Short mmCIF file of C-alpha atoms in Angstrom, two decimals:
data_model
loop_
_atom_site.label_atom_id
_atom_site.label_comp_id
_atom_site.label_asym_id
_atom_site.label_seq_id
_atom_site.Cartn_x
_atom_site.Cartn_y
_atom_site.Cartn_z
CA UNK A 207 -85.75 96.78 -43.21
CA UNK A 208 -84.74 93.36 -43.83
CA UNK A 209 -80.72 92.70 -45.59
CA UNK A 210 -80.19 89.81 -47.38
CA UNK A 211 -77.98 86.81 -45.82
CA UNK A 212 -74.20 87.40 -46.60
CA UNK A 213 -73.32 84.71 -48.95
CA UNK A 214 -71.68 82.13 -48.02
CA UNK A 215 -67.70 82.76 -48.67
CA UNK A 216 -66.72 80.49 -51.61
CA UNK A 217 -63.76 78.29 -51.20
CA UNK A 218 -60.72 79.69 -52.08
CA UNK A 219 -59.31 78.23 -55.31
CA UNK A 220 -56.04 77.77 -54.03
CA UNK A 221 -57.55 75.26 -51.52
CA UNK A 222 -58.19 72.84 -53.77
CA UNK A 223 -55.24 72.92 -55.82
CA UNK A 224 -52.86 71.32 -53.52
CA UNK A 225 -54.77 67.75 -53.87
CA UNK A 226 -55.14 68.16 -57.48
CA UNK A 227 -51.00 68.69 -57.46
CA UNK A 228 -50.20 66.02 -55.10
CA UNK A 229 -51.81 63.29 -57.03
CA UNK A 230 -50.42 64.35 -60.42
CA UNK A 231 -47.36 64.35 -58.42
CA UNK A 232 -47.95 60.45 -57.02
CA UNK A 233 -49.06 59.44 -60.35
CA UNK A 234 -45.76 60.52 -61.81
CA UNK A 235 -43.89 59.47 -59.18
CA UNK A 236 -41.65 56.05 -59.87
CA UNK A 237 -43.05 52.91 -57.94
CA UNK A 238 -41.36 51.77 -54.98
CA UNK A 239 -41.23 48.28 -56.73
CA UNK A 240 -39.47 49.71 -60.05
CA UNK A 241 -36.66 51.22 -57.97
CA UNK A 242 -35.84 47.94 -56.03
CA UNK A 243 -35.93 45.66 -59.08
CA UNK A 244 -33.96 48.11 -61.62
CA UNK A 245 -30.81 46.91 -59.93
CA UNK A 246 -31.33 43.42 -60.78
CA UNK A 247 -32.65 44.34 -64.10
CA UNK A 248 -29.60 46.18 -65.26
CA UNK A 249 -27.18 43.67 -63.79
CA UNK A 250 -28.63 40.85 -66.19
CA UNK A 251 -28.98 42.90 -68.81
CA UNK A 252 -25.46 43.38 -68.61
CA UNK A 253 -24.07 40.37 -67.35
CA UNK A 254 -26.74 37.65 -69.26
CA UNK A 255 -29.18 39.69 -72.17
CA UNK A 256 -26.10 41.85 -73.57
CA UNK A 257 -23.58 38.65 -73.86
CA UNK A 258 -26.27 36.53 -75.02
CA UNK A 259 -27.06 39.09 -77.88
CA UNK A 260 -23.20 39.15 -78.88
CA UNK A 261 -23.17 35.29 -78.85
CA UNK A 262 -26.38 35.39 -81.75
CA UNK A 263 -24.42 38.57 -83.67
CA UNK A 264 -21.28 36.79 -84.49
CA UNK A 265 -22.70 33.41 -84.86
CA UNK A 266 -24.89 34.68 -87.25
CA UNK A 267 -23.25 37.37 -89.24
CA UNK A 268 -20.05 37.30 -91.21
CA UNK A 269 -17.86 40.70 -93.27
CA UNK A 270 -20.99 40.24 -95.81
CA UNK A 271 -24.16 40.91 -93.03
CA UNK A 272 -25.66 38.30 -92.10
CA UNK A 273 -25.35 34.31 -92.97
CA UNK A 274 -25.80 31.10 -91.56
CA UNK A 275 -21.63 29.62 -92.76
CA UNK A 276 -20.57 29.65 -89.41
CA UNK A 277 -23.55 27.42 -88.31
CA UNK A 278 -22.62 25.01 -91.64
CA UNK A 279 -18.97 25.18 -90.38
CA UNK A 280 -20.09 24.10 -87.02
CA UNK A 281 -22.03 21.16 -88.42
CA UNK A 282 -19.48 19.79 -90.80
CA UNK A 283 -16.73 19.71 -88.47
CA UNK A 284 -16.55 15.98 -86.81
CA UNK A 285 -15.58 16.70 -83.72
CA UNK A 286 -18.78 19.15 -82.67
CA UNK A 287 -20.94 15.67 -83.14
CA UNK A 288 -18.26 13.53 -80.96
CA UNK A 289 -18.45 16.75 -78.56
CA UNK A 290 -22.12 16.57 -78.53
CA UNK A 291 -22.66 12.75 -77.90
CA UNK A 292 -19.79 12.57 -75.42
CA UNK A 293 -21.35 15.48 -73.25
CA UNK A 294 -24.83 14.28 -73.65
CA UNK A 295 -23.61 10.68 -72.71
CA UNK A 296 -21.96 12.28 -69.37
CA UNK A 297 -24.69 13.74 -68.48
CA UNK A 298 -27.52 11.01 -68.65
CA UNK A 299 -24.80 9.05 -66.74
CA UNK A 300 -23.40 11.35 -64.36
CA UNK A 301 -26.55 13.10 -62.87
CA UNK A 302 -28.10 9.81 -61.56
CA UNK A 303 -24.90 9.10 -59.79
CA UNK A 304 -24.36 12.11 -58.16
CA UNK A 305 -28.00 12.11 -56.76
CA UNK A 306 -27.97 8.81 -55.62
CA UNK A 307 -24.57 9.35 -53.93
CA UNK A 308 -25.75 12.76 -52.49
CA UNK A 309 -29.01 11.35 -51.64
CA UNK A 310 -27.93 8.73 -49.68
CA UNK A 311 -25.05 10.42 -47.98
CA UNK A 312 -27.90 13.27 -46.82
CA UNK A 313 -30.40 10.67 -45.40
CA UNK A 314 -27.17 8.83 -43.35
CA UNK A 315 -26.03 12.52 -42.10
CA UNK A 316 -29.86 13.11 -40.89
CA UNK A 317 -30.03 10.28 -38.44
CA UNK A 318 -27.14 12.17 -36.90
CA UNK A 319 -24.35 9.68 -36.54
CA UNK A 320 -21.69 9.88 -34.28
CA UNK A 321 -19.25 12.50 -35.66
CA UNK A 322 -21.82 13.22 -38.07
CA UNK A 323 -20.67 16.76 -38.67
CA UNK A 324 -17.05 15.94 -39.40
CA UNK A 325 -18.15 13.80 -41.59
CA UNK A 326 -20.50 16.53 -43.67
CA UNK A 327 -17.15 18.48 -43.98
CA UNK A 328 -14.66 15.45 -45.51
CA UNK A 329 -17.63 15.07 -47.92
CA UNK A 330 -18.01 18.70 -48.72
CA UNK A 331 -14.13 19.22 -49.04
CA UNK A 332 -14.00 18.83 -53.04
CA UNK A 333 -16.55 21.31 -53.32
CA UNK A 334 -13.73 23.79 -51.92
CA UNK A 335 -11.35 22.74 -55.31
CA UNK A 336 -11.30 24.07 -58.13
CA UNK A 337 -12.10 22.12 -61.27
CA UNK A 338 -8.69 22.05 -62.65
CA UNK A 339 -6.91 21.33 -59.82
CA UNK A 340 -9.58 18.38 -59.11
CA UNK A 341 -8.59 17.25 -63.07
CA UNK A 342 -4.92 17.53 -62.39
CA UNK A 343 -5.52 15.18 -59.05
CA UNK A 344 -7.30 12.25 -61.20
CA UNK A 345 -4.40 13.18 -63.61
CA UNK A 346 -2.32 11.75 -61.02
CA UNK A 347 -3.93 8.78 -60.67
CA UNK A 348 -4.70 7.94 -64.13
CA UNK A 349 -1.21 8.83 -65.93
CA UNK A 350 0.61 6.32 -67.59
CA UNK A 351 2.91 6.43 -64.10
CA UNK A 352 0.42 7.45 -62.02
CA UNK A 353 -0.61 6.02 -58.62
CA UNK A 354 -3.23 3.68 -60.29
CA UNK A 355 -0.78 2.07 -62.26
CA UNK A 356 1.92 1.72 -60.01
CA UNK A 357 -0.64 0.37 -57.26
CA UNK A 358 -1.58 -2.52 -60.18
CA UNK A 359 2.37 -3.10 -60.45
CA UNK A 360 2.86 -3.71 -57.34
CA UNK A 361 0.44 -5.94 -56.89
CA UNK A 362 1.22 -7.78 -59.90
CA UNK A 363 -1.86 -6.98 -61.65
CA UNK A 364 0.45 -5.86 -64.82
CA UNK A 365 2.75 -3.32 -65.84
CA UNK A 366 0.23 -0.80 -66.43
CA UNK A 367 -2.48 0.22 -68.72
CA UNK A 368 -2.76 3.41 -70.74
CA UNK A 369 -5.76 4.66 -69.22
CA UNK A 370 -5.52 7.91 -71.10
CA UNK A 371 -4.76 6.57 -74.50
CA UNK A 372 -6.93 7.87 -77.54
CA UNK A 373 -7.74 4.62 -78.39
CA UNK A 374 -9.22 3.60 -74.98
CA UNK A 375 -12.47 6.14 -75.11
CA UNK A 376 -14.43 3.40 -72.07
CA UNK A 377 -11.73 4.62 -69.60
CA UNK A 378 -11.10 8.25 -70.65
CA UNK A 379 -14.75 8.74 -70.03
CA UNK A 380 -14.52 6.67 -66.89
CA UNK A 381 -11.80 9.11 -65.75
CA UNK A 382 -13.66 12.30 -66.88
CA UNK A 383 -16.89 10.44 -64.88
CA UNK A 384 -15.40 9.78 -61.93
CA UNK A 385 -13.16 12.83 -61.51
CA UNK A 386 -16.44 14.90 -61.91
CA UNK A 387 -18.07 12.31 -59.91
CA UNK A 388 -15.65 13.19 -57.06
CA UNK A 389 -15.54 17.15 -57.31
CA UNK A 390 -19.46 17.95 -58.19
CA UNK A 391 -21.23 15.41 -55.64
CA UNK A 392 -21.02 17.79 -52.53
CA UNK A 393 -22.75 20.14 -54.28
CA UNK A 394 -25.68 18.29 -54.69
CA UNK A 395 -24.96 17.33 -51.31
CA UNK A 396 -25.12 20.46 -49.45
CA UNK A 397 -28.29 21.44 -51.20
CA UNK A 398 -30.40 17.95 -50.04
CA UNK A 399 -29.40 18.65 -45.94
CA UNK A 400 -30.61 22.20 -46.80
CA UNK A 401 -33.74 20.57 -47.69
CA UNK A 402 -33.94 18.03 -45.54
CA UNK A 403 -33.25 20.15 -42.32
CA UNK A 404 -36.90 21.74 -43.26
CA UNK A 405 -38.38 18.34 -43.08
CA UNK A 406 -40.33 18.60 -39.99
CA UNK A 407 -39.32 15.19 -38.37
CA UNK A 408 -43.48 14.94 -37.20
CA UNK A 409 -44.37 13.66 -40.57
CA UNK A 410 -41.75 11.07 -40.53
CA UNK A 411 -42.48 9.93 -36.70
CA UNK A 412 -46.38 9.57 -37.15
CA UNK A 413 -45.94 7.73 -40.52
CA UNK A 414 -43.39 5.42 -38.52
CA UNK A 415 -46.14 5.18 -35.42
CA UNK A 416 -48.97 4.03 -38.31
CA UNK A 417 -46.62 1.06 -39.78
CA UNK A 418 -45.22 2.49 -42.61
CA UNK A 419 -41.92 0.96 -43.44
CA UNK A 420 -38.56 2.71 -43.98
CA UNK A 421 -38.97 2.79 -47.77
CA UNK A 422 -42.90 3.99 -47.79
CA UNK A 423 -41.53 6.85 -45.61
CA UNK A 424 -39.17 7.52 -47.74
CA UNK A 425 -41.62 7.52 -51.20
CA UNK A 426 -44.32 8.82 -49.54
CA UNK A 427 -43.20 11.53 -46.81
CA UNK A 428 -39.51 12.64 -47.32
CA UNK A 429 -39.26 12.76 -51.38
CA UNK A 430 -42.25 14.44 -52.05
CA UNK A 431 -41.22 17.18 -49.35
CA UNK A 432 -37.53 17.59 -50.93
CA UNK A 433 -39.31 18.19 -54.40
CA UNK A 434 -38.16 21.78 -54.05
CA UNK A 435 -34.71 21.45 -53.09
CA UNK A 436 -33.71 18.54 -55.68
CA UNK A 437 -35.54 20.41 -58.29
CA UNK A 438 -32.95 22.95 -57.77
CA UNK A 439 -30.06 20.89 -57.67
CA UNK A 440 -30.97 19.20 -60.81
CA UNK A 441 -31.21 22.06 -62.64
CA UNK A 442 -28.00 23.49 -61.39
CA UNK A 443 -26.43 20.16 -61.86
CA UNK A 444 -26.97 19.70 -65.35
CA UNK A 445 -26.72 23.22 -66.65
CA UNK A 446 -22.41 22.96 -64.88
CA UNK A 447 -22.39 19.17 -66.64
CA UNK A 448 -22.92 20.82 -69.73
CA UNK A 449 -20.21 22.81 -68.82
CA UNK A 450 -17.64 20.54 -68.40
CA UNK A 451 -14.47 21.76 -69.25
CA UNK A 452 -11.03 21.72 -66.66
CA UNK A 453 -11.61 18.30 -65.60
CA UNK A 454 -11.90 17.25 -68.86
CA UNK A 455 -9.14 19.07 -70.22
CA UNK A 456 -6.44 18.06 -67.65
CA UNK A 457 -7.15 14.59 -68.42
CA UNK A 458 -7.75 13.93 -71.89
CA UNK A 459 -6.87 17.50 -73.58
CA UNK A 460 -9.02 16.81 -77.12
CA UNK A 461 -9.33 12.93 -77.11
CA UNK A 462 -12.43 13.01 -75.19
CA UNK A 463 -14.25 16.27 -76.65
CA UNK A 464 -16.92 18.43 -74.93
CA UNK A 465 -18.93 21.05 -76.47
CA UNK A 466 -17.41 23.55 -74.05
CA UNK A 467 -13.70 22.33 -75.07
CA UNK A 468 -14.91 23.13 -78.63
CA UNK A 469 -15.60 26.79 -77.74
CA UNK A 470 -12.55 27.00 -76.48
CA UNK A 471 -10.53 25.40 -79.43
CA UNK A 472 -12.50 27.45 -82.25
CA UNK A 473 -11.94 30.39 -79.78
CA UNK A 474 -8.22 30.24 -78.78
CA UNK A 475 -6.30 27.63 -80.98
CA UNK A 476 -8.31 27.85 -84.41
CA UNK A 477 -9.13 31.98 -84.00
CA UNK A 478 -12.61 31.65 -84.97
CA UNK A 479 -15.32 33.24 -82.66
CA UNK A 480 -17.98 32.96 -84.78
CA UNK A 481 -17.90 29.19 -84.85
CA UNK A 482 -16.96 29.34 -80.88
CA UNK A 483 -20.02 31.40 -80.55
CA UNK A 484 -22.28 29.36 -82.54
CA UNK A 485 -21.52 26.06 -80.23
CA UNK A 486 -21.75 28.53 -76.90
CA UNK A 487 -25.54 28.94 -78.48
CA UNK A 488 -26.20 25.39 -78.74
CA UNK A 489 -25.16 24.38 -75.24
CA UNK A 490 -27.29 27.94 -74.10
CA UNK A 491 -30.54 25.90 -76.03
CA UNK A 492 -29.58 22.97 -74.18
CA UNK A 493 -29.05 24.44 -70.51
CA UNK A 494 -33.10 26.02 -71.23
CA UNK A 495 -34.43 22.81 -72.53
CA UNK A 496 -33.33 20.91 -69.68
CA UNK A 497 -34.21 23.39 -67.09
CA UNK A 498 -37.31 23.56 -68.81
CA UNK A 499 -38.29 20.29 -68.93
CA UNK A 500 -37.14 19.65 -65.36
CA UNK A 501 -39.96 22.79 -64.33
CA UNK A 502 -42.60 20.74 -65.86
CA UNK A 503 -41.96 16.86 -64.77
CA UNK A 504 -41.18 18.33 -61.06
CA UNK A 505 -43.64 20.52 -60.47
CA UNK A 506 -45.92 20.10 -57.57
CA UNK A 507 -49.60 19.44 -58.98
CA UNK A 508 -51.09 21.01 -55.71
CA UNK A 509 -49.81 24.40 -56.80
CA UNK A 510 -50.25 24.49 -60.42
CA UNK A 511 -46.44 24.35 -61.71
CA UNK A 512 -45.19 25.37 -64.75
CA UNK A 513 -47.81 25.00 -67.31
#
């Protein structure tokens, strides 16, 4: 008498439930990446996104809902165009200085001088002021009896020149210039030797050892290498030249106008933050074009760029 194989034992269900469980369990599970980045995401949507969409709130909504008077109020008032051409005007002339200066200083500090660090720290001292106090030491030196003025006297150069005056806008915005000139420079500074120190010196030695001249080097080796690093600085630059305010300020109070002094006039003297906000959105739209263009007319075209 022949039995019949025992069957073979079927797999308990309960087996392959845990699997099943653990990936519904992974799939529902928050990514690694989401938990890292939420910090960031929260601090700049409260610190940038949230601000930003207070700024477009009151400078485009009145008691009535919404309306575009504070934008026409903006626009009529005369001193939001002066405001506008002064701080474009400081800007087209202020950046090129400050990267030449920087520039040069950089390239000097990386042949390593004698007492080359010392000197990296008398440069970089301004960069430890702050910008009123640096306005309030050009203050100084412009006022009617300031050390300028009293150096001219006593060389018998005159009894002194207003350099301050309303009606003298060359010098106020020769003061303003220079002041900034003076405080912002090290900046600039500090971020070209960051760049440069990554410069392997190899590139520069074997275009030396194949004739290339100081200047070709220069072109064709060191500035396309720095690309990076003044990229940066320009667009960091800019973006606090449009923000030009203290310096400004201590020197010439409202005869030399910037658009940031205008947000704080509409805001504080004239009580109107819808106005204040309105020119806060304009220099925003400016800070983004610039940075913008800047992306695209220094990116590298071996990587692709900003398209």
């Amino acid at each position: 008498m022949t039995t019949a194989p025992d069957p073979a034992p079927s797999e308990p269900a309960s087996a392959a439930t845990p699997p099943r469980a653990a990936r519904r369990r992974r799939r529902s599970r928050v990514p690694t990446a989401a938990l890292l980045v939420a910090p960031s995401v929260v601090f700049l949507a409260a610190l940038f996104l949230w601000p930003i969409a207070v700024g477009v709130g009151q400078a485009f909504t009145g008691a009535d809902g919404p309306t575009l008077a504070h934008l026409r109020r903006m626009v009529d008032d005369p001193y939001f165009w002066t405001a506008t051409r002064n701080t474009a005007l400081l800007i087209v002339v202020l950046i090129p200085l400050q990267f030449g200066f920087a520039l040069t200083m950089a390239l000097l500090l990386r042949e390593r001088p004698r007492l080359s660090s010392f000197y990296f720290y008398v440069w970089c001292v301004p960069l430890a002021i702050s910008d009123l106090a640096a306005g309030l030491v050009w203050l100084s030196i412009f006022a009617d009896r300031g050390y300028l003025n009293s150096t001219l006297a006593r060389l018998g150069l005159g009894d002194g020149f207003a350099w301050l005056s309303y009606d003298n806008q060359t010098s106020m915005f020769v003061a303003v210039l220079l002041a900034e000139l003076w405080r912002a420079t090290s900046l600039v500074l500090v971020i070209v030797v960051a760049g440069l120190q990554n410069i392997p010196r190899d590139y520069d030695e074997a275009a030396a050892v194949f004739g290339a001249t100081y200047w070709q080097r220069l072109r064709h080796v060191i500035l396309p290498q720095l690309r990076p690093s003044l990229q940066v600085a320009l667009i960091l630059r800019t973006i606090l030249g449009l923000q030009t305010f203290a310096v400004a300020q201590a020197l010439t109070g409202r005869s030399f106008p910037l658009l940031v002094g205008e947000t704080y006039q509409w805001y504080v003297t004239l009580q109107n933050e819808h106005v204040s906000a309105a020119i806060a959105l304009v220099i925003l739209l400016m800070s983004l074009g610039t940075a913008v263009v800047y992306l695209r007319v220094l990116r590298d075209p071996s990587t692709g760029g900003v398209r």
